[in-house]
Amino acid sequence: MIPFPFLSDPLNPDGFRPNGQEADRLLQEELMRAEYASGVPQLLRDFLEARLRELLDFLHEFDAMTSTPGKIMLLVLAMILAVLCAVFVRVRRSHRIEEPGYDLGLVPELTCAGYRARATAAAAAGNNALACLESFRAMVRLAEERTVLGTQPGRTAFEAATALMPAFPAQAQRLCAAAAFFNELRYGQHEASTADYARLRDLDAALESAIPHIAALPAPAATPAAPR
């Protein structure tokens, strides 16, 4: 919870009651706090500052007619609005992981063997998260090398898993879980263990040894006939 020291007891007759200019200064200082800067984009902060400035102007105009406690309560409401906007932005950011729209980050020149080597090296260095990421990429690259998947720049983890499920129905559940875990790791929402890496490595081996259900894959586009 963000503290508001000058608003701790607005109805206390012995407490601090800022006048219009003092309240303006305190509001500016409050909006510069790290809690707002880290959670609210600049455009939104500018919008909030403009709206709060209008509120302060309104308060200044009615300074003689409005009681100090009433003005302070309005300031409290205005700052609550700013806090809610900051929370809203942070919640939106934290839920981006659930959106299946993030690139796998495959490097065109790296083969499946190359990704497996990178996964092994990361695991040996104790970086289990990177080992899991590279292991999942190895699965996708292997599917491309076997022509189970076509090469598709910008493919996401969920797109890859969804495309592989018809070809490997026995591994469908594990593929879906692996794609979700990939996103959680890549966007910092989860930690990885050696057991997690072992599971992904086992899935990679299972996919390599399985015979894909080619009939379940989309038919390739027909080649146009040469003009006569």
Short mmCIF file of C-alpha atoms in Angstrom, two decimals:
data_model
loop_
_atom_site.label_atom_id
_atom_site.label_comp_id
_atom_site.label_asym_id
_atom_site.label_seq_id
_atom_site.Cartn_x
_atom_site.Cartn_y
_atom_site.Cartn_z
CA MET A 1 0.00 0.00 0.00
CA ILE A 2 1.37 3.43 -0.94
CA PRO A 3 1.53 5.73 2.11
CA PHE A 4 0.15 9.27 2.07
CA PRO A 5 1.81 10.83 5.13
CA PHE A 6 0.18 14.23 4.78
CA LEU A 7 -3.27 12.60 4.56
CA SER A 8 -2.90 10.32 7.55
CA ASP A 9 -5.63 11.98 9.61
CA PRO A 10 -7.52 14.59 7.57
CA LEU A 11 -10.25 15.06 10.13
CA ASN A 12 -7.89 15.60 13.05
CA PRO A 13 -8.19 19.30 14.03
CA ASP A 14 -4.58 19.23 15.25
CA GLY A 15 -3.23 17.55 12.10
CA PHE A 16 -1.48 19.11 9.14
CA ARG A 17 -3.88 20.82 6.72
CA PRO A 18 -2.16 21.93 3.50
CA ASN A 19 -3.39 25.01 1.69
CA GLY A 20 -3.95 24.98 -2.06
CA GLN A 21 -0.34 25.58 -3.10
CA GLU A 22 1.01 23.16 -0.51
CA ALA A 23 -1.43 20.46 -1.62
CA ASP A 24 -0.34 21.05 -5.23
CA ARG A 25 3.32 20.60 -4.30
CA LEU A 26 2.63 17.47 -2.28
CA LEU A 27 0.60 16.00 -5.10
CA GLN A 28 3.44 16.56 -7.56
CA GLU A 29 5.87 14.87 -5.18
CA GLU A 30 3.50 11.94 -4.75
CA LEU A 31 3.14 11.42 -8.50
CA MET A 32 6.93 11.31 -8.83
CA ARG A 33 7.18 8.34 -6.47
CA ALA A 34 8.72 5.15 -7.90
CA GLU A 35 5.49 3.23 -7.34
CA TYR A 36 3.81 5.33 -10.04
CA ALA A 37 6.79 5.66 -12.39
CA SER A 38 7.34 1.89 -12.50
CA GLY A 39 3.70 0.98 -13.07
CA VAL A 40 2.28 3.70 -15.33
CA PRO A 41 3.51 4.53 -18.85
CA GLN A 42 4.49 8.14 -19.55
CA LEU A 43 1.41 8.83 -21.68
CA LEU A 44 -0.89 7.62 -18.91
CA ARG A 45 1.03 9.60 -16.30
CA ASP A 46 0.64 12.74 -18.42
CA PHE A 47 -3.08 12.12 -18.71
CA LEU A 48 -3.44 11.58 -14.97
CA GLU A 49 -1.41 14.66 -14.18
CA ALA A 50 -3.62 16.77 -16.47
CA ARG A 51 -6.80 15.47 -14.85
CA LEU A 52 -5.42 15.97 -11.36
CA ARG A 53 -4.27 19.45 -12.32
CA GLU A 54 -7.83 20.26 -13.35
CA LEU A 55 -9.03 18.98 -10.00
CA LEU A 56 -6.50 21.15 -8.16
CA ASP A 57 -7.55 24.20 -10.19
CA PHE A 58 -11.12 23.49 -9.21
CA LEU A 59 -10.11 23.28 -5.57
CA HIS A 60 -8.16 26.53 -5.79
CA GLU A 61 -11.17 28.34 -7.23
CA PHE A 62 -13.35 27.24 -4.36
CA ASP A 63 -10.67 27.52 -1.70
CA ALA A 64 -12.65 29.98 0.37
CA MET A 65 -15.91 28.06 0.05
CA THR A 66 -14.70 24.52 0.68
CA SER A 67 -13.61 23.15 4.01
CA THR A 68 -10.08 21.81 4.31
CA PRO A 69 -11.21 18.27 5.19
CA GLY A 70 -13.39 18.23 2.10
CA LYS A 71 -10.51 19.28 -0.15
CA ILE A 72 -8.25 16.68 1.36
CA MET A 73 -10.84 13.97 0.79
CA LEU A 74 -11.02 14.96 -2.87
CA LEU A 75 -7.25 14.72 -3.09
CA VAL A 76 -7.44 11.28 -1.53
CA LEU A 77 -9.94 10.20 -4.18
CA ALA A 78 -7.76 11.61 -6.95
CA MET A 79 -4.71 9.75 -5.71
CA ILE A 80 -6.71 6.55 -5.34
CA LEU A 81 -7.58 6.94 -9.03
CA ALA A 82 -3.88 7.20 -9.87
CA VAL A 83 -3.08 4.12 -7.79
CA LEU A 84 -5.86 2.14 -9.47
CA CYS A 85 -4.49 3.06 -12.88
CA ALA A 86 -1.04 1.88 -11.82
CA VAL A 87 -2.48 -1.40 -10.55
CA PHE A 88 -4.45 -1.83 -13.78
CA VAL A 89 -1.33 -1.43 -15.89
CA ARG A 90 0.61 -3.90 -13.75
CA VAL A 91 -2.21 -6.46 -13.94
CA ARG A 92 -2.31 -6.11 -17.73
CA ARG A 93 1.45 -6.66 -17.86
CA SER A 94 1.29 -9.69 -15.58
CA HIS A 95 -1.40 -11.30 -17.78
CA ARG A 96 0.50 -10.88 -21.02
CA ILE A 97 1.96 -14.30 -20.41
CA GLU A 98 -1.48 -15.83 -20.99
CA GLU A 99 -1.71 -14.41 -24.47
CA PRO A 100 -0.41 -16.92 -27.04
CA GLY A 101 1.33 -14.29 -29.14
CA TYR A 102 5.05 -14.44 -28.38
CA ASP A 103 7.79 -15.42 -30.80
CA LEU A 104 9.76 -18.58 -30.03
CA GLY A 105 12.97 -16.75 -30.86
CA LEU A 106 14.30 -19.41 -33.22
CA VAL A 107 17.58 -18.61 -34.97
CA PRO A 108 17.42 -19.68 -38.65
CA GLU A 109 20.96 -21.06 -38.81
CA LEU A 110 20.70 -23.19 -35.65
CA THR A 111 19.80 -26.87 -36.09
CA CYS A 112 18.05 -29.13 -33.64
CA ALA A 113 21.45 -30.51 -32.64
CA GLY A 114 22.66 -26.97 -32.06
CA TYR A 115 19.74 -26.18 -29.76
CA ARG A 116 20.26 -29.41 -27.87
CA ALA A 117 23.93 -28.54 -27.38
CA ARG A 118 22.95 -25.12 -26.05
CA ALA A 119 20.45 -26.71 -23.68
CA THR A 120 23.08 -29.13 -22.39
CA ALA A 121 25.58 -26.31 -21.87
CA ALA A 122 23.01 -24.18 -20.03
CA ALA A 123 22.07 -27.08 -17.75
CA ALA A 124 25.74 -27.74 -16.99
CA ALA A 125 26.13 -24.08 -16.02
CA GLY A 126 23.15 -24.36 -13.67
CA ASN A 127 20.85 -22.24 -15.84
CA ASN A 128 17.86 -24.58 -15.91
CA ALA A 129 15.50 -21.94 -17.30
CA LEU A 130 17.64 -21.39 -20.39
CA ALA A 131 18.13 -25.15 -20.73
CA CYS A 132 14.36 -25.64 -20.83
CA LEU A 133 13.88 -22.85 -23.37
CA GLU A 134 16.53 -24.26 -25.68
CA SER A 135 15.13 -27.77 -25.29
CA PHE A 136 11.69 -26.62 -26.42
CA ARG A 137 13.22 -24.80 -29.36
CA ALA A 138 15.07 -28.01 -30.25
CA MET A 139 11.73 -29.86 -30.44
CA VAL A 140 10.29 -27.29 -32.81
CA ARG A 141 13.39 -27.19 -34.98
CA LEU A 142 13.44 -31.02 -35.15
CA ALA A 143 9.82 -30.97 -36.34
CA GLU A 144 10.81 -28.49 -39.06
CA GLU A 145 13.77 -30.63 -40.08
CA ARG A 146 11.49 -33.67 -40.34
CA THR A 147 8.99 -31.55 -42.34
CA VAL A 148 6.34 -32.24 -39.73
CA LEU A 149 6.16 -28.46 -39.43
CA GLY A 150 6.84 -25.95 -42.13
CA THR A 151 9.30 -23.15 -41.45
CA GLN A 152 7.33 -20.21 -40.10
CA PRO A 153 9.09 -17.06 -38.89
CA GLY A 154 7.48 -15.61 -35.78
CA ARG A 155 5.85 -18.86 -34.72
CA THR A 156 4.82 -18.89 -31.06
CA ALA A 157 5.14 -21.71 -28.54
CA PHE A 158 1.39 -22.31 -28.52
CA GLU A 159 1.22 -22.28 -32.31
CA ALA A 160 3.99 -24.86 -32.49
CA ALA A 161 2.37 -27.08 -29.87
CA THR A 162 -1.06 -26.83 -31.51
CA ALA A 163 0.40 -27.75 -34.91
CA LEU A 164 2.28 -30.74 -33.47
CA MET A 165 -0.63 -32.21 -31.50
CA PRO A 166 -2.38 -33.87 -34.50
CA ALA A 167 0.92 -35.41 -35.59
CA PHE A 168 1.76 -36.67 -32.09
CA PRO A 169 -1.59 -37.21 -30.33
CA ALA A 170 -0.03 -39.33 -27.59
CA GLN A 171 2.07 -36.32 -26.56
CA ALA A 172 -0.63 -33.66 -26.97
CA GLN A 173 -1.04 -32.95 -23.27
CA ARG A 174 2.71 -32.76 -22.69
CA LEU A 175 3.14 -30.45 -25.68
CA CYS A 176 0.50 -28.06 -24.38
CA ALA A 177 2.08 -28.03 -20.92
CA ALA A 178 5.54 -27.51 -22.41
CA ALA A 179 4.36 -24.52 -24.46
CA ALA A 180 2.79 -22.90 -21.40
CA PHE A 181 5.95 -23.54 -19.38
CA PHE A 182 8.09 -22.05 -22.16
CA ASN A 183 6.13 -18.79 -22.00
CA GLU A 184 6.26 -18.69 -18.22
CA LEU A 185 10.02 -19.10 -18.30
CA ARG A 186 10.68 -16.66 -21.09
CA TYR A 187 8.69 -13.88 -19.50
CA GLY A 188 9.96 -14.35 -15.98
CA GLN A 189 6.85 -15.80 -14.38
CA HIS A 190 8.37 -19.11 -13.28
CA GLU A 191 11.59 -20.73 -12.10
CA ALA A 192 12.96 -23.95 -13.60
CA SER A 193 14.51 -26.97 -11.93
CA THR A 194 16.61 -29.87 -13.13
CA ALA A 195 13.44 -31.98 -13.03
CA ASP A 196 11.72 -29.53 -15.40
CA TYR A 197 14.62 -29.77 -17.82
CA ALA A 198 14.57 -33.57 -17.59
CA ARG A 199 10.85 -33.60 -18.48
CA LEU A 200 11.39 -31.42 -21.54
CA ARG A 201 14.37 -33.49 -22.61
CA ASP A 202 12.25 -36.66 -22.29
CA LEU A 203 9.51 -35.07 -24.37
CA ASP A 204 12.08 -34.14 -27.01
CA ALA A 205 13.28 -37.75 -27.12
CA ALA A 206 9.71 -39.08 -27.28
CA LEU A 207 8.88 -36.84 -30.23
CA GLU A 208 12.06 -37.85 -32.04
CA SER A 209 11.33 -41.56 -31.68
CA ALA A 210 7.63 -41.29 -32.56
CA ILE A 211 6.30 -41.69 -36.07
CA PRO A 212 4.15 -38.66 -36.88
CA HIS A 213 0.60 -39.14 -38.08
CA ILE A 214 1.18 -37.61 -41.47
CA ALA A 215 -2.48 -38.00 -42.44
CA ALA A 216 -3.39 -35.58 -39.68
CA LEU A 217 -1.10 -32.87 -41.03
CA PRO A 218 -2.36 -30.18 -43.41
CA ALA A 219 -1.86 -31.06 -47.05
CA PRO A 220 0.86 -29.02 -48.80
CA ALA A 221 -0.27 -26.38 -51.23
CA ALA A 222 -0.65 -27.65 -54.79
CA THR A 223 2.02 -26.55 -57.27
CA PRO A 224 0.46 -24.53 -60.11
CA ALA A 225 0.59 -26.29 -63.46
CA ALA A 226 2.99 -24.88 -66.03
CA PRO A 227 1.28 -22.88 -68.77
CA ARG A 228 0.96 -24.71 -72.09
#
